[in-house]
C-alpha positions as a printed Julia matrix, in Angstrom:
249×3 Matrix{Float64}:
 112.4    94.18  102.45
 108.85   95.55  102.61
 106.34   94.71   99.88
 106.23   98.13   98.26
 105.87   97.25   94.58
 103.66   99.01   92.04
 100.61   96.79   91.59
  98.74   99.08   89.22
  99.38  100.72   85.87
 100.58  104.34   85.83
  98.58  107.13   84.18
 100.09  109.44   81.57
  98.21  112.72   81.79
  98.48  116.0    79.89
  97.8   118.92   82.22
  96.65  122.44   81.5
  99.38  124.24   79.61
 100.53  121.06   77.89
 102.87  119.71   80.54
 102.68  115.96   81.0
 102.74  113.91   84.2
 103.2   110.19   84.79
 101.21  109.36   87.94
 101.64  106.07   89.79
 100.3   104.77   93.08
 102.48  102.46   95.13
 101.74   99.79   97.72
 103.93  101.82  100.06
 100.96  104.2   100.35
 102.62  106.95   98.3
 101.36  108.44   95.03
 104.12  109.7    92.74
 104.0   112.14   89.82
 106.99  112.11   87.48
 107.85  114.28   84.5
 108.25  111.92   81.49
 109.8   114.71   79.42
 112.53  115.46   81.98
 114.02  112.02   82.51
 111.42  111.09   85.13
 112.11  114.02   87.45
 109.9   113.91   90.54
 107.1   116.48   90.36
 105.47  115.55   93.67
 104.92  112.68   96.09
 101.93  112.39   98.44
 101.27  109.75  101.09
  97.71  108.38  101.36
  98.25  105.27  103.5
 100.59  103.26  105.71
 101.41  100.76  102.96
 102.47   97.13  103.1
 101.82   93.74  101.52
  98.16   94.57  100.89
  98.37   98.24  101.68
  98.54  101.57   99.97
  97.39  101.77   96.37
  96.63   98.25   95.19
  94.96   98.11   91.78
  94.78  101.6    90.35
  93.61  105.19   90.5
  91.75  107.49   88.1
  92.1   111.07   86.91
  89.97  113.65   85.15
  92.94  115.79   84.18
  92.43  118.05   87.2
  92.61  115.7    90.18
  93.82  112.17   90.84
  91.3   109.96   92.66
  93.0   107.43   94.91
  91.55  104.66   97.06
  93.59  103.36  100.0
  93.74   99.66  100.79
  95.8    99.09  103.97
  94.05   95.8   104.73
  94.8    94.74  108.3
  95.17   91.14  109.48
  94.09   89.56  112.77
  95.01   86.1   114.01
  92.18   83.61  114.38
  91.87   81.79  117.72
  93.46   78.32  117.85
  94.72   78.68  114.28
  97.71   79.81  112.26
  95.36   81.55  109.83
  94.35   85.21  109.75
  91.24   87.15  108.86
  90.7    90.72  107.7
  90.68   93.35  110.42
  87.23   95.01  110.3
  88.62   98.21  111.82
  91.6    98.93  109.57
  92.05  100.27  106.05
  90.15  102.29  103.47
  89.63  105.91  102.61
  89.18  107.88   99.38
  91.4   110.8    98.34
  91.41  113.48   95.67
  94.88  114.9    94.98
  95.43  117.98   92.83
  97.23  116.85   89.71
  99.33  120.01   89.47
 101.05  119.67   92.85
  99.74  116.6    94.71
  97.98  118.63   97.41
  94.95  116.98   98.99
  91.69  118.42   97.66
  89.46  116.24   99.84
  89.44  113.04  101.86
  86.46  110.79  102.66
  87.03  108.32  105.51
  85.99  104.67  105.18
  82.71  103.31  106.49
  82.95  100.77  109.31
  82.0    97.1   108.97
  79.73   96.9   111.99
  79.05   93.23  112.8
  79.41   91.88  109.24
  81.74   88.82  109.17
  84.71   88.54  106.77
  84.64   92.28  106.3
  87.2    95.02  105.83
  86.73   98.73  105.06
  89.81   98.54  102.82
  89.33  100.0    99.34
  91.67   97.82   97.32
  89.82   97.81   94.0
  90.8   100.09   91.14
  89.03  103.44   90.93
  86.95  104.36   87.86
  85.85  107.89   87.03
  83.35  109.67   84.8
  82.71  113.43   84.7
  81.74  114.49   88.22
  81.94  111.04   89.82
  84.68  108.67   91.05
  83.68  105.07   91.81
  85.44  102.96   94.46
  84.61   99.41   95.54
  85.41   98.09   99.0
  86.19   94.72  100.52
  82.99   95.25  102.56
  81.04   94.62   99.32
  79.88   98.2    98.77
  80.28  100.15   95.56
  80.3   103.86   96.29
  80.19  106.87   94.0
  81.98  110.0    95.24
  81.41  113.52   94.04
  84.65  114.73   92.48
  83.88  118.19   93.85
  83.87  117.49   97.57
  84.13  113.71   98.1
  80.53  113.3    99.24
  79.15  109.79   98.72
  76.26  110.29   96.3
  75.49  106.61   95.68
  76.14  103.52   97.78
  75.02   99.98   96.97
  75.75   96.82   98.97
  76.43   94.05   96.45
  76.57   91.21   99.01
  73.29   89.43   98.37
  71.77   86.4    96.65
  70.69   87.03   93.05
  68.68   85.11   90.5
  70.7    85.79   87.37
  69.33   86.39   83.88
  70.26   82.8    82.97
  68.15   81.44   85.84
  71.1    80.45   88.02
  71.46   81.66   91.6
  74.57   83.75   92.22
  76.05   85.59   95.15
  77.72   88.95   95.51
  80.77   89.44   97.69
  83.77   91.67   98.26
  84.87   94.17   95.63
  88.56   93.97   94.8
  90.82   93.89   91.78
  89.25   95.62   88.74
  87.14   98.74   89.07
  83.65   99.13   87.61
  83.12   99.69   83.9
  80.82  102.55   82.92
  79.48  102.57   79.36
  76.31  103.77   77.63
  74.67  104.77   80.92
  75.33  101.4    82.62
  77.62  100.74   85.6
  79.01   97.17   85.5
  80.31   95.77   88.79
  82.09   92.44   89.29
  81.24   91.23   92.82
  83.05   88.49   94.73
  86.67   88.23   95.93
  87.6    85.81   98.74
  91.33   86.59   98.95
  92.71   88.29  102.06
  89.63   87.69  104.18
  87.12   88.92  101.64
  83.69   87.51  100.89
  83.43   85.12   97.91
  80.96   85.73   95.11
  80.38   85.15   91.42
  78.15   87.78   89.86
  78.39   90.57   87.33
  75.92   93.31   88.25
  74.67   96.04   85.92
  73.06   99.26   87.13
  71.34  101.67   84.77
  71.85  105.42   85.02
  68.58  105.79   86.94
  69.35  102.85   89.21
  72.78  104.24   90.0
  70.99  107.38   91.05
  69.25  105.55   93.88
  66.64  103.07   92.61
  68.98  100.15   93.23
  67.35   97.56   90.97
  70.28   95.73   89.38
  70.39   93.47   86.35
  72.98   90.74   86.65
  74.56   87.83   84.86
  76.51   84.79   86.02
  79.45   83.78   83.86
  80.79   80.24   83.92
  84.45   79.98   84.99
  85.35   77.99   81.86
  84.1    80.72   79.49
  86.64   82.46   77.29
  86.59   86.26   77.07
  84.95   86.1    73.62
  82.3    83.66   74.87
  81.53   85.87   77.88
  81.21   89.03   75.75
  78.99   87.21   73.26
  76.77   85.91   76.03
  76.34   89.37   77.59
  75.53   90.87   74.21
  72.83   88.26   73.6
  71.32   88.9    77.02
  71.25   92.66   76.39
  69.69   92.2    72.94
  66.99   89.89   74.32
  66.1    92.44   77.02
  65.82   95.24   74.47
  63.65   93.17   72.14
  61.33   92.11   74.97
């Protein structure tokens, strides 16, 4: 049958009035809200994409308790000439949605941005969404991290992470497609993992950090390159040392 599994974790949300909802996005392109206190009774279901193997909701959505912010993947595939391989379709996929948590009605929709002539590009927004008060962040296979106003869906910040960087450890790194995990926002810093070659994406190997001012438009990132053999503890320790050295200098 079709590849319509749930690739992302559900969200358990308490709404106004105390009622709870279990919200889950599916690769079928449908977002579901279930009542966990009534044996999983369906509260609402809203379609945001066509769905498929790499379609619909891939890695996760976000909520602020009022709306659910959902990015649509729907990566398309095109056959390469004289080959059995495929590449990403630069004209298919993407789009950002805000759905009202109470009933699943669409609050706003922001269409994807086209790839233009960029190779190995897709407008699909497969990466998980992250949200802070007033802003929902969504990364795209085209390498862009965009910040959307939770009020009306307007893009208020857009940075292209596909570039060559000299990392804080002196090693050259490269940004690429954004897929998989969403950005982490903590203490006024937006952390973005850039590089994802699967499904026609652009490879890369950098962790980028944008300060609150930079995420407002200055676009001067700080970045670090982590070695593949590092454990999680080693990576966290390294990043902490780099941050401490910058503060002390």
